[in-house]
Structures are given as C-alpha cells and as structure tokens.
C-alpha positions as protocol buffer text, in pm:
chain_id: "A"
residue {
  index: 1
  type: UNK
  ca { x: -6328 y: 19844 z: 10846 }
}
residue {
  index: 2
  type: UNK
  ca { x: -6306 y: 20058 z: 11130 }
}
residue {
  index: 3
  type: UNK
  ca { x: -5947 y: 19883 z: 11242 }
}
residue {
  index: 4
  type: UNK
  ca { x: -5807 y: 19956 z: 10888 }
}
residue {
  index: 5
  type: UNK
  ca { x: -5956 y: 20302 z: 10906 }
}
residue {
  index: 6
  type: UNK
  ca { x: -5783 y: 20415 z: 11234 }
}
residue {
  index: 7
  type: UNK
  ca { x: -5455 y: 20236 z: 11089 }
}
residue {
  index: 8
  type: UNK
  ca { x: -5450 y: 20306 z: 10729 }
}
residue {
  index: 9
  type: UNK
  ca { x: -5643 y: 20647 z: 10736 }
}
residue {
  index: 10
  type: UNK
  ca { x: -5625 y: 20781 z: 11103 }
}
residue {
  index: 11
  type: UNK
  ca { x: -5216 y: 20683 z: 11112 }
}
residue {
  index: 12
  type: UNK
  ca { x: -5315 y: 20508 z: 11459 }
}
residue {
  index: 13
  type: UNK
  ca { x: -5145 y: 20254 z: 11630 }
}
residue {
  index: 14
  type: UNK
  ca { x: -5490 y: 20002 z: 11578 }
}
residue {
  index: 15
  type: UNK
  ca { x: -5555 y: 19672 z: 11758 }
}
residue {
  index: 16
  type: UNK
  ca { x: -5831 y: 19490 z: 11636 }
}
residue {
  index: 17
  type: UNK
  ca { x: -6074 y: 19326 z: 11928 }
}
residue {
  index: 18
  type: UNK
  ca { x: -6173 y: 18964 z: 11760 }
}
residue {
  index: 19
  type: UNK
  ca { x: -6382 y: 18759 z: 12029 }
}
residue {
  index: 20
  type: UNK
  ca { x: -6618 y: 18414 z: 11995 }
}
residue {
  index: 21
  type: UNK
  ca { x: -6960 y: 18583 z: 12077 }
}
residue {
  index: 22
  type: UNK
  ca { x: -7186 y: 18514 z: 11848 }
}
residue {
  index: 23
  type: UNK
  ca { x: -6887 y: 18353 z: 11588 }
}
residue {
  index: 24
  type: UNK
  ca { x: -6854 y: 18038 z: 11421 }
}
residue {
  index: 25
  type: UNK
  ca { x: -6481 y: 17974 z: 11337 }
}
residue {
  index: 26
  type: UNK
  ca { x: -6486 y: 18030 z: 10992 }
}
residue {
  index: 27
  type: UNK
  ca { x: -6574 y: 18418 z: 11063 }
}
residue {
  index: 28
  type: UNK
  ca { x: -6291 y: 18469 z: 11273 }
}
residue {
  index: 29
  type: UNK
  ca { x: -6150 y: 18324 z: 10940 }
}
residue {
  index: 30
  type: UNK
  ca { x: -6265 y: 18552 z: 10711 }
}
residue {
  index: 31
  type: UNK
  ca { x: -6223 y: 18853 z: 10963 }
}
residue {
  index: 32
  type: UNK
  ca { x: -5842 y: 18776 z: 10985 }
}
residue {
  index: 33
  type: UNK
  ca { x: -5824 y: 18723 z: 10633 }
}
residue {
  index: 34
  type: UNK
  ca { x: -5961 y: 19081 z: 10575 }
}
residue {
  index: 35
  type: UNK
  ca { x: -5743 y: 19208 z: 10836 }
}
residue {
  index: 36
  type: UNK
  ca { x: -5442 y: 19082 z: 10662 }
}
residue {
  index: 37
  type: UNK
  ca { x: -5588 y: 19213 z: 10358 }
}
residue {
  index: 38
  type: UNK
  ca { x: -5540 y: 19586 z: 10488 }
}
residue {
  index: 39
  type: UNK
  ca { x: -5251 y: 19520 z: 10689 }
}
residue {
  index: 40
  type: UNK
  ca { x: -5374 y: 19525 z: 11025 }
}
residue {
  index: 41
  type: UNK
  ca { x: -5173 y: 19279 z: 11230 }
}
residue {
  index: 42
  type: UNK
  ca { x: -5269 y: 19402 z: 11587 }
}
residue {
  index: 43
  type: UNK
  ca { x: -5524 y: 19085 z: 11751 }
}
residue {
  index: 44
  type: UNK
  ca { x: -5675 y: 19129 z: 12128 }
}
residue {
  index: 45
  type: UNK
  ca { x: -5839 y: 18778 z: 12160 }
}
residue {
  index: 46
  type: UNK
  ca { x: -6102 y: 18748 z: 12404 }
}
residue {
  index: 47
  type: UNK
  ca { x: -6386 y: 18547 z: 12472 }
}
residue {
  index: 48
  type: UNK
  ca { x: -6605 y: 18857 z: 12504 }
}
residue {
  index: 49
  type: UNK
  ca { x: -6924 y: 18899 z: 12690 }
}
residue {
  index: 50
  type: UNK
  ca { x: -7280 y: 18735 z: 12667 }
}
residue {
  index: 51
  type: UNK
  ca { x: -7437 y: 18872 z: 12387 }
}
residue {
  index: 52
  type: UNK
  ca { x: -7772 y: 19101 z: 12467 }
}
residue {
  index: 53
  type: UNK
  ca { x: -8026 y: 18976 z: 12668 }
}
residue {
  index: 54
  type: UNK
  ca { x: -7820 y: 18685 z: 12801 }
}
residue {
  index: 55
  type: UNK
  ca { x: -7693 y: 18647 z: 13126 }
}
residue {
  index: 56
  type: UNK
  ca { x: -7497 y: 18357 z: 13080 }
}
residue {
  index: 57
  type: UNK
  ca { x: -7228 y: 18313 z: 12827 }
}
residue {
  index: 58
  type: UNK
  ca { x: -7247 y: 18023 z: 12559 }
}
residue {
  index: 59
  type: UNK
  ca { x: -7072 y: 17894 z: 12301 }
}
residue {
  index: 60
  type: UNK
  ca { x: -7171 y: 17922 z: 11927 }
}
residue {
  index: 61
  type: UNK
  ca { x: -7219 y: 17579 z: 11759 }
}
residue {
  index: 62
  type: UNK
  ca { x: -6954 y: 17567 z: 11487 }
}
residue {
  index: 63
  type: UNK
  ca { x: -6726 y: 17855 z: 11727 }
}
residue {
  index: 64
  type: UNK
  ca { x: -6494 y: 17862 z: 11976 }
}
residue {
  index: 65
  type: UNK
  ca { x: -6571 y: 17805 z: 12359 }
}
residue {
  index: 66
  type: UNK
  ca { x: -6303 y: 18083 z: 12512 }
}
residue {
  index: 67
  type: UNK
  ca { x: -6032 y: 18309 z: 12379 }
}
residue {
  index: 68
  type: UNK
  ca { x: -5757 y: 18017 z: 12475 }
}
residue {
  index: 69
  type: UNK
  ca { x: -5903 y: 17841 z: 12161 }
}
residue {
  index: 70
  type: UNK
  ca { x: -5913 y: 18170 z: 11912 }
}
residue {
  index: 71
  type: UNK
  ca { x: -5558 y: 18261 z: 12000 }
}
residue {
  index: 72
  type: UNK
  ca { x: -5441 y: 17853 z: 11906 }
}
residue {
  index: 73
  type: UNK
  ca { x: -5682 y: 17907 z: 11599 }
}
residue {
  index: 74
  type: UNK
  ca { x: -5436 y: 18173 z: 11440 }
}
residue {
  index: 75
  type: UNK
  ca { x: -5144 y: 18039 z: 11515 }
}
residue {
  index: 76
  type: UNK
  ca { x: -5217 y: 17729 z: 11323 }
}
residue {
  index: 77
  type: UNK
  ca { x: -5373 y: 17912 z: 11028 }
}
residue {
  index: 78
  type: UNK
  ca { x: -5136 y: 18215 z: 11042 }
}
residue {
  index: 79
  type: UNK
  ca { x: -4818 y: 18166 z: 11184 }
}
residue {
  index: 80
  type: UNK
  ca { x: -4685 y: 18503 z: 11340 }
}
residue {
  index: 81
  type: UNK
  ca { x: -4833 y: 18729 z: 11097 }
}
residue {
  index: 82
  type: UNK
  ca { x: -5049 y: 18856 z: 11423 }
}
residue {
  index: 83
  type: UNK
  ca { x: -4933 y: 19062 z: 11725 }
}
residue {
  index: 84
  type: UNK
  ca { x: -5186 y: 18880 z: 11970 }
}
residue {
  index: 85
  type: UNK
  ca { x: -5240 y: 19019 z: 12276 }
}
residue {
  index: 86
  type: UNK
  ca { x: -5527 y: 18857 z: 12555 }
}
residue {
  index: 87
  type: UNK
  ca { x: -5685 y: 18999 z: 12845 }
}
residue {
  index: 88
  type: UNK
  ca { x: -5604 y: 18959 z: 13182 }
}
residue {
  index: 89
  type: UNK
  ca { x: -5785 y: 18951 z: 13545 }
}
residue {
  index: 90
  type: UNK
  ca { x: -5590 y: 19161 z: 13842 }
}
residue {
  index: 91
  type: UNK
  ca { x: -5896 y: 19118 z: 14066 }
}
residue {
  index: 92
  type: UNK
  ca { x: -5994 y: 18792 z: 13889 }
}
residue {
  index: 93
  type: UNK
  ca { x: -6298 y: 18769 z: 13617 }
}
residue {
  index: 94
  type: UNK
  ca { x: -6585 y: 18919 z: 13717 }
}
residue {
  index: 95
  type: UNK
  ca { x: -6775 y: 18565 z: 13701 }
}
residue {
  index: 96
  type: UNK
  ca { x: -6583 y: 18434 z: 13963 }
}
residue {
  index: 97
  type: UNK
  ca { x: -6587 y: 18717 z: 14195 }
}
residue {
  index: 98
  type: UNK
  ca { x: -6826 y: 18651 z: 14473 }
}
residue {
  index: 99
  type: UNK
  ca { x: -6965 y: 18822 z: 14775 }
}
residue {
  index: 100
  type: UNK
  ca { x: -6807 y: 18685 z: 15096 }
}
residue {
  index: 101
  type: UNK
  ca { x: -6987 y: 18597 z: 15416 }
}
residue {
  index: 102
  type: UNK
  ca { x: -6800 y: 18698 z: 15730 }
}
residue {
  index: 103
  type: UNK
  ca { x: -6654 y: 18957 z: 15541 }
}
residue {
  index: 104
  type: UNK
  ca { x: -6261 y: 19017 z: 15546 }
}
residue {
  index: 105
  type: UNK
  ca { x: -6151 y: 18812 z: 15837 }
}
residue {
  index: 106
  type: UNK
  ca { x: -6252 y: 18528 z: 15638 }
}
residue {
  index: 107
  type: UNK
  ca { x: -6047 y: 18606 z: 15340 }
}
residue {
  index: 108
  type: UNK
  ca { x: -5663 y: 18475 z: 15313 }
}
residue {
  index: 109
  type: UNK
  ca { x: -5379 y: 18725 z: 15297 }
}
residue {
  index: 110
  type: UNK
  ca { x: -5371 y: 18687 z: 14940 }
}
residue {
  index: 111
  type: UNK
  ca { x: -5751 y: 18786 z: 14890 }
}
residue {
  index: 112
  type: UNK
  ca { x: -5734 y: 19072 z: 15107 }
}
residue {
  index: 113
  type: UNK
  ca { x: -5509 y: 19239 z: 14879 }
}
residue {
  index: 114
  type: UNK
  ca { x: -5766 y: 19204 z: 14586 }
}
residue {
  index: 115
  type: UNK
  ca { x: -6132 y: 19227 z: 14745 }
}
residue {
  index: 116
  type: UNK
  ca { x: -6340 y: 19471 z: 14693 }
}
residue {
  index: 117
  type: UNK
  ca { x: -6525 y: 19629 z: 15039 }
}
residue {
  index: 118
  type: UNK
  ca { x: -6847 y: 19828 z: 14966 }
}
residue {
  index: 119
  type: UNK
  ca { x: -7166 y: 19917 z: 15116 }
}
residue {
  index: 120
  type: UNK
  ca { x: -7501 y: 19889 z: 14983 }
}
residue {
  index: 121
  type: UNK
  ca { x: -7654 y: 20232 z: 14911 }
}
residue {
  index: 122
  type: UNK
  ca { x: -8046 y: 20049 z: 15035 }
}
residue {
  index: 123
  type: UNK
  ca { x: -7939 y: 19864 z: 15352 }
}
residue {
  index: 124
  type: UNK
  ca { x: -7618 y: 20065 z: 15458 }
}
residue {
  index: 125
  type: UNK
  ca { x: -7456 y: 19684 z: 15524 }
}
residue {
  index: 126
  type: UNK
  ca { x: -7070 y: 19621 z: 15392 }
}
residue {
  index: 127
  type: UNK
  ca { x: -7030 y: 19343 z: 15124 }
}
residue {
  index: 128
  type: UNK
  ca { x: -6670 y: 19217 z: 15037 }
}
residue {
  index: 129
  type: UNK
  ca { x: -6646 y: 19062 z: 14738 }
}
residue {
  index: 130
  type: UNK
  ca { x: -6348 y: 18864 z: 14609 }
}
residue {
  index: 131
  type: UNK
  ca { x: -6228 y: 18578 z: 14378 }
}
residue {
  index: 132
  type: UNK
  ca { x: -6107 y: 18322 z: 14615 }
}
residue {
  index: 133
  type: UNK
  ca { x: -5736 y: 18171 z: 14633 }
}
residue {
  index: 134
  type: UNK
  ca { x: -5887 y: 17840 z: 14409 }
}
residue {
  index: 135
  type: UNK
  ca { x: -6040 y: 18009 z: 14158 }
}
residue {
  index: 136
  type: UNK
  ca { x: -5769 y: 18271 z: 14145 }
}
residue {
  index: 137
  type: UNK
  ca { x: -5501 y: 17938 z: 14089 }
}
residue {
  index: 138
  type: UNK
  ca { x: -5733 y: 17835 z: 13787 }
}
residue {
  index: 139
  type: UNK
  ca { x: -5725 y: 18146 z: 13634 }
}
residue {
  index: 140
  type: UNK
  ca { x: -5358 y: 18177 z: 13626 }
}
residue {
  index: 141
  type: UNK
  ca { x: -5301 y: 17814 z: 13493 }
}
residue {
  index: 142
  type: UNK
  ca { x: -5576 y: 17924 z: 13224 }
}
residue {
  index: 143
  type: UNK
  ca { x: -5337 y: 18249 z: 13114 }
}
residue {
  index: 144
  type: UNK
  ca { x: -5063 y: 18039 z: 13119 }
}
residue {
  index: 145
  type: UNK
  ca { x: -5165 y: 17840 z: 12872 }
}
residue {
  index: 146
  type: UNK
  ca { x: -5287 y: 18155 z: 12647 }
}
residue {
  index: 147
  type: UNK
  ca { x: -4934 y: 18276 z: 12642 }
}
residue {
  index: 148
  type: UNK
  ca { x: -4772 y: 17937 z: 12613 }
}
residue {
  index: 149
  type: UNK
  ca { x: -5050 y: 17934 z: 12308 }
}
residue {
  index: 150
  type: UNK
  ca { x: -4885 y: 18221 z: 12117 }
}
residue {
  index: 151
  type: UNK
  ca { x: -5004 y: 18549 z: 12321 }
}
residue {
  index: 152
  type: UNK
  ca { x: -4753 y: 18774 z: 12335 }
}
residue {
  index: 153
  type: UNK
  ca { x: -4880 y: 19037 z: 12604 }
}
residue {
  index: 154
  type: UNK
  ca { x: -5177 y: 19074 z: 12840 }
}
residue {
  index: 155
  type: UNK
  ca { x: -5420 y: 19394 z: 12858 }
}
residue {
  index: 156
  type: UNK
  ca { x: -5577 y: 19376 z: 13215 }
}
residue {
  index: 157
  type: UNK
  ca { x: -5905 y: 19502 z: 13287 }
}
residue {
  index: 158
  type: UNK
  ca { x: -5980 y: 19794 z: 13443 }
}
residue {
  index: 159
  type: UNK
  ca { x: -5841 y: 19837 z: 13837 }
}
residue {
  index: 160
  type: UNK
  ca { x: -5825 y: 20123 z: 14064 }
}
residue {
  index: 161
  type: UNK
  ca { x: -5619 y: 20029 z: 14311 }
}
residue {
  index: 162
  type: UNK
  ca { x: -5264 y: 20010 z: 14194 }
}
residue {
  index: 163
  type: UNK
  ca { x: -5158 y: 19744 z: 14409 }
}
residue {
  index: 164
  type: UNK
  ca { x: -5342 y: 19487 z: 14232 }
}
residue {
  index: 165
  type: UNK
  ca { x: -5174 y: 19558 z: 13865 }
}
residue {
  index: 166
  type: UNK
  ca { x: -4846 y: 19527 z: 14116 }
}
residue {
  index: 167
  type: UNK
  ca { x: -4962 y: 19194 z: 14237 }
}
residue {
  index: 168
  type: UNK
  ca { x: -5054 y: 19080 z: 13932 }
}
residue {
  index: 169
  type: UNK
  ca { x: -4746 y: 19106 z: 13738 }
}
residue {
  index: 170
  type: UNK
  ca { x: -4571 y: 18944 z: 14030 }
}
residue {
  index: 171
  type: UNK
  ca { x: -4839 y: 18647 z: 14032 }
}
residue {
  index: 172
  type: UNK
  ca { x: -4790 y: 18661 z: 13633 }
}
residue {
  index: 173
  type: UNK
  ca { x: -4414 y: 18562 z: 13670 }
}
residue {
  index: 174
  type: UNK
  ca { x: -4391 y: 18324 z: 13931 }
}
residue {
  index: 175
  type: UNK
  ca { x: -4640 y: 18114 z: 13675 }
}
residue {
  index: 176
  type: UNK
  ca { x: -4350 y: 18131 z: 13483 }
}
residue {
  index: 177
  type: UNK
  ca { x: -4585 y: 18422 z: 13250 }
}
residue {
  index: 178
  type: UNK
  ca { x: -4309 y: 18597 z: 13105 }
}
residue {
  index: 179
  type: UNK
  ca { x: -4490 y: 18800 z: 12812 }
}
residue {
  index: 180
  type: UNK
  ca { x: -4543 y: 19177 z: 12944 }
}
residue {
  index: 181
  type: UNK
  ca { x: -4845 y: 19306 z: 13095 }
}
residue {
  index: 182
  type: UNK
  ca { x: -5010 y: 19665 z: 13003 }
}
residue {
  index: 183
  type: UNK
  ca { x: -5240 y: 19824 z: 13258 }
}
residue {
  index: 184
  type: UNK
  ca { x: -5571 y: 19917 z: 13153 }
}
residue {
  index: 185
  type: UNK
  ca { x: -5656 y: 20241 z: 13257 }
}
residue {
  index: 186
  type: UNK
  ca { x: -5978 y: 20406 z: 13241 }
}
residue {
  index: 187
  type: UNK
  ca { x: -6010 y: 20757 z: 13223 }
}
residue {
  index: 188
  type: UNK
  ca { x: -6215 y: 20898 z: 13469 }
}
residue {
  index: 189
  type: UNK
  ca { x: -6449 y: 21181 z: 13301 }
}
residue {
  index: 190
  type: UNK
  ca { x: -6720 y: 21162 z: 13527 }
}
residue {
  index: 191
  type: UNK
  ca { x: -6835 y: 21073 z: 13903 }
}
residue {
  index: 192
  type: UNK
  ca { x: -7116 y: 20884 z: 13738 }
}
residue {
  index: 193
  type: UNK
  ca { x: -6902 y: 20660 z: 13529 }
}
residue {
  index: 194
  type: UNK
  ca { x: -6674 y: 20592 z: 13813 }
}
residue {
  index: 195
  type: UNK
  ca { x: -6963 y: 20456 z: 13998 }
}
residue {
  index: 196
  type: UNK
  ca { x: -7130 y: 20245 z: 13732 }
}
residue {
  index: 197
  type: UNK
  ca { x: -6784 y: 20064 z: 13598 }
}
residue {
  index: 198
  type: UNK
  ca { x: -6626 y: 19985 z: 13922 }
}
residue {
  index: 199
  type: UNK
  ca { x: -6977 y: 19850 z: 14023 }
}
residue {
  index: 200
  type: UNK
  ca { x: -7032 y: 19670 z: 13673 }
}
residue {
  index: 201
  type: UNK
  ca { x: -6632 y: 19516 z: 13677 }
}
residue {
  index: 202
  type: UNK
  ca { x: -6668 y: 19437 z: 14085 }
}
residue {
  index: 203
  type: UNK
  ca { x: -6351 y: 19667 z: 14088 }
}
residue {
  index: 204
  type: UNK
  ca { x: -6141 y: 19724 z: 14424 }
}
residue {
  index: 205
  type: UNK
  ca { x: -6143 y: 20053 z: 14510 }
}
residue {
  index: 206
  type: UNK
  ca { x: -5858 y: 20242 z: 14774 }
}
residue {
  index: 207
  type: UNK
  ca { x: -5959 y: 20367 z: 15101 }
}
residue {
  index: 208
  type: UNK
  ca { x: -6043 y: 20740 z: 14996 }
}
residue {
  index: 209
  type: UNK
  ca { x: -6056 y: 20774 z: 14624 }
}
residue {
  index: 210
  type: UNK
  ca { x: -6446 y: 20754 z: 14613 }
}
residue {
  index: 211
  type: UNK
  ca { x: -6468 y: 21019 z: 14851 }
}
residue {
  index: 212
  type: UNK
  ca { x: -6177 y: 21214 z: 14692 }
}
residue {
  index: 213
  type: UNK
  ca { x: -6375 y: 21204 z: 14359 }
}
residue {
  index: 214
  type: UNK
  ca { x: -6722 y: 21304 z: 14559 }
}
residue {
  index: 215
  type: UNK
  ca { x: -6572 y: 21600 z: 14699 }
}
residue {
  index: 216
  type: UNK
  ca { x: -6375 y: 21688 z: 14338 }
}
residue {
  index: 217
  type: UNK
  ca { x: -6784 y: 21640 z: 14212 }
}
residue {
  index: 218
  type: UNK
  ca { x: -6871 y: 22004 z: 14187 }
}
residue {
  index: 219
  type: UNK
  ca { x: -6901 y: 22116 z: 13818 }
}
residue {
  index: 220
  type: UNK
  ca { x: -6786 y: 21892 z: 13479 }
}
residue {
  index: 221
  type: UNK
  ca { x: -6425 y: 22086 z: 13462 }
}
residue {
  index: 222
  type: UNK
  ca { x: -6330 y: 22000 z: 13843 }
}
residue {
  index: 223
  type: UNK
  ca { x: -6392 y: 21643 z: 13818 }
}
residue {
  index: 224
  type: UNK
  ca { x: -6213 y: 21610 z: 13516 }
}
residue {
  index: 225
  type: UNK
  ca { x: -5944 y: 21760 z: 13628 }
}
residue {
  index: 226
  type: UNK
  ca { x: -5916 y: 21564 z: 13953 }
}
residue {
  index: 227
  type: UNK
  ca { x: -5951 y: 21253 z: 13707 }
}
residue {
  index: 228
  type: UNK
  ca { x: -5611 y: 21344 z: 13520 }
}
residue {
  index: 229
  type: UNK
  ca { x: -5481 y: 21394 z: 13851 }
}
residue {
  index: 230
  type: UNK
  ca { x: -5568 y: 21067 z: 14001 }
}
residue {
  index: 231
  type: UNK
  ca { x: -5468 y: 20916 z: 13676 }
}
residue {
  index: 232
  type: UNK
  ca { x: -5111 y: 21067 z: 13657 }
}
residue {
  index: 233
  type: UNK
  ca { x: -5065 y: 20908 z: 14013 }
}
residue {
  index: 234
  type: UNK
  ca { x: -5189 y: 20611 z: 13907 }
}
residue {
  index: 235
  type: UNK
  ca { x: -4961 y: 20591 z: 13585 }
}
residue {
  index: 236
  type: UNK
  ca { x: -4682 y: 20690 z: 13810 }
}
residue {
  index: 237
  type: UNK
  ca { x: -4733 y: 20384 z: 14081 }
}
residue {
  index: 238
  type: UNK
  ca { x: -4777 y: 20122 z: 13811 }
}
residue {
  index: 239
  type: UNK
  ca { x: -4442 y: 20232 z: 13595 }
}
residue {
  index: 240
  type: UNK
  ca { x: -4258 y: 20196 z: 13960 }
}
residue {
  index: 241
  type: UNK
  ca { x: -4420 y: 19883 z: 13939 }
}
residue {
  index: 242
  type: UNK
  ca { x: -4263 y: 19753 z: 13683 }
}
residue {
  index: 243
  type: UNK
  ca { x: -4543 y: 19830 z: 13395 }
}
C-alpha cells in the first residue's frame, strides 16, 4: 500500500523492498500479485535481516532460504513484468566480516583495501575487521548467480570510503557481472547516526572523515551542512568511478 501510494499518489519513482523474513512463498505471491495490481513493477529482492529478537537468520518453513531463490521465484511466475534489482556487499556482508588477529599485516592486498580499522572506545586497542579473500570469492559467485537469475542491477549497502564502491564494480565485472551497480548513499544528518550505522554495517571508514565530522559537530545546522559536503564529494568520486 505504501509502494502504490508513493507511485500512484506521491508521483515517485517507488521500488518495492520484498524479502523472505518471516514469508512463506505464497505471500511473496500474493504481494506481487497486488503489486501488479497497482502497477508497481519496481522489486529489490533481499533476504532481509533476522526478524526481532533473533540473532541468527532462519528460514521460514514453506519460504525461501535467501534472496537468490525470491528473485528465480518471479521470474518463473512473472516473466519480466518486474524491474528486479538485489543488494550488493562492497565491504562484504556484515555476517562474514570478522575481526582480524594481527591486525593489517595479516590481511592480503585485496583485504586491505576493504577492512575496516577502529579502536575500541573501553580498552583504547585497534580492531581490523574484514571479510577475507575466501569468503569475499563466495560472495561474488553467489551475485553472480542473482544476476544470471534475472537481476537486473545491484543496490550496495552503505560505504564510506569511496574506494570500495570503485573496487567493487571492478570485482563485479571481471565475474563477468555486467548488470549496473548504484551506490547506496546515506545521508549523513547527524554525528550520532554516523557512529551507530558504520558501527552496526562494520563499515570502512577513510583516514580523517570521523574526525572531520567531530570537529563539523558543533550545533545541528553545521553538521548537516558538512554532511552535504562530504556527500557531494562522495557523489563526485563514485560518478568518476564509473557509477
């Protein structure tokens, strides 16, 4: 309802998050059976995240296990009606980002580039976490095979660090992932935020921008406008790119 809303109402360019949490296939059915009812042709597929209370994802008896599944499931059923899009890792899924003894020496070239190096606010010690090079390879084979499946372009999760979208859409193609890949940018609105999400997604952040956005931390108004700043750059570095 809210989809159609912003699309039929609103005049918005909707796209309709459908995941597997919690949904037995013949949901997703009747969802994208509504959604075709109101016109809304617009599908991110995703597996989505544990539901409340759970720590560990699971799959619903009678559902899908991932978002590989759900994007094969309406293809069969309907065909190309849907615009599917999926959702896509620069820094690799949080699940299989892990903290790293020995720090960055022990990390490859390749997992440099994408760790995440940040000290714990209690013991003052630095913690590098990273997905590794053989968990990274599975993760690429698994979006292949979502856009081999019928996506038709990746969202990526949030990143800071716009090296990593760049390294990502250069991983992307020599999988032989030729479907384009938008950049998921958050907009950053307050120091607060910043904090909790890059903590939450395990996010890589660039020498300096933390304290860059610490010393923009004086009232509501500076921050914010420090945020468009940092996001204008941003925008800019990903379009050269190739976003």
């Amino acid at each position: 309802q809210l989809t159609s809303w912003a699309k039929n109402e609103a005049g918005t360019v909707s796209n309709m998050h459908l995941t597997c949490t919690n949904q037995k296939s013949e949901m997703c059915g009747d969802a994208l059976t509504q959604c075709k009812k109101v016109g809304v042709r617009n599908i991110v597929a995703l597996r989505g995240d544990p539901p409340r209370g759970s720590e560990k994802w699971e799959a619903t008896e009678g559902g899908f296990g991932c978002a590989l599944d759900l994007v094969k499931f309406m293809r069969k059923e309907h065909g190309d009606y849907f615009s599917i899009s999926v959702a896509g890792y620069p820094e690799g899924h949080p699940e299989n980002i892990k903290e790293v003894e020995g720090g960055l020496e022990a990390l490859t070239p390749a997992e440099k580039r994408r760790a995440r190096v940040a000290v714990d606010k209690t013991t003052g010690k630095e913690i590098v976490t990273v997905c590794r090079d053989p968990e990274w390879e599975i993760e690429m084979k698994y979006m292949k095979e979502k856009a081999d499946a019928g996506a038709q372009f990746i969202i990526t999760q949030m990143f800071m660090d716009p090296q990593v979208y760049v390294d990502y859409v250069k991983a992307c193609k020599d999988w032989g992932i030729n479907i384009p890949v938008v950049p998921g940018i958050m907009c950053l609105n307050n120091f607060g935020g910043l904090e909790r999400m890059t903590e939450l997604c395990k996010t890589r952040v660039p020498p300096g921008l933390m304290e860059e956005a610490r010393v923009a931390n004086t009232t509501d108004d500076a921050f914010k406008t420090w945020g468009v700043e940092a996001g204008v750059k941003m925008c800019c570095a990903v379009l050269d790119g190739g976003a």
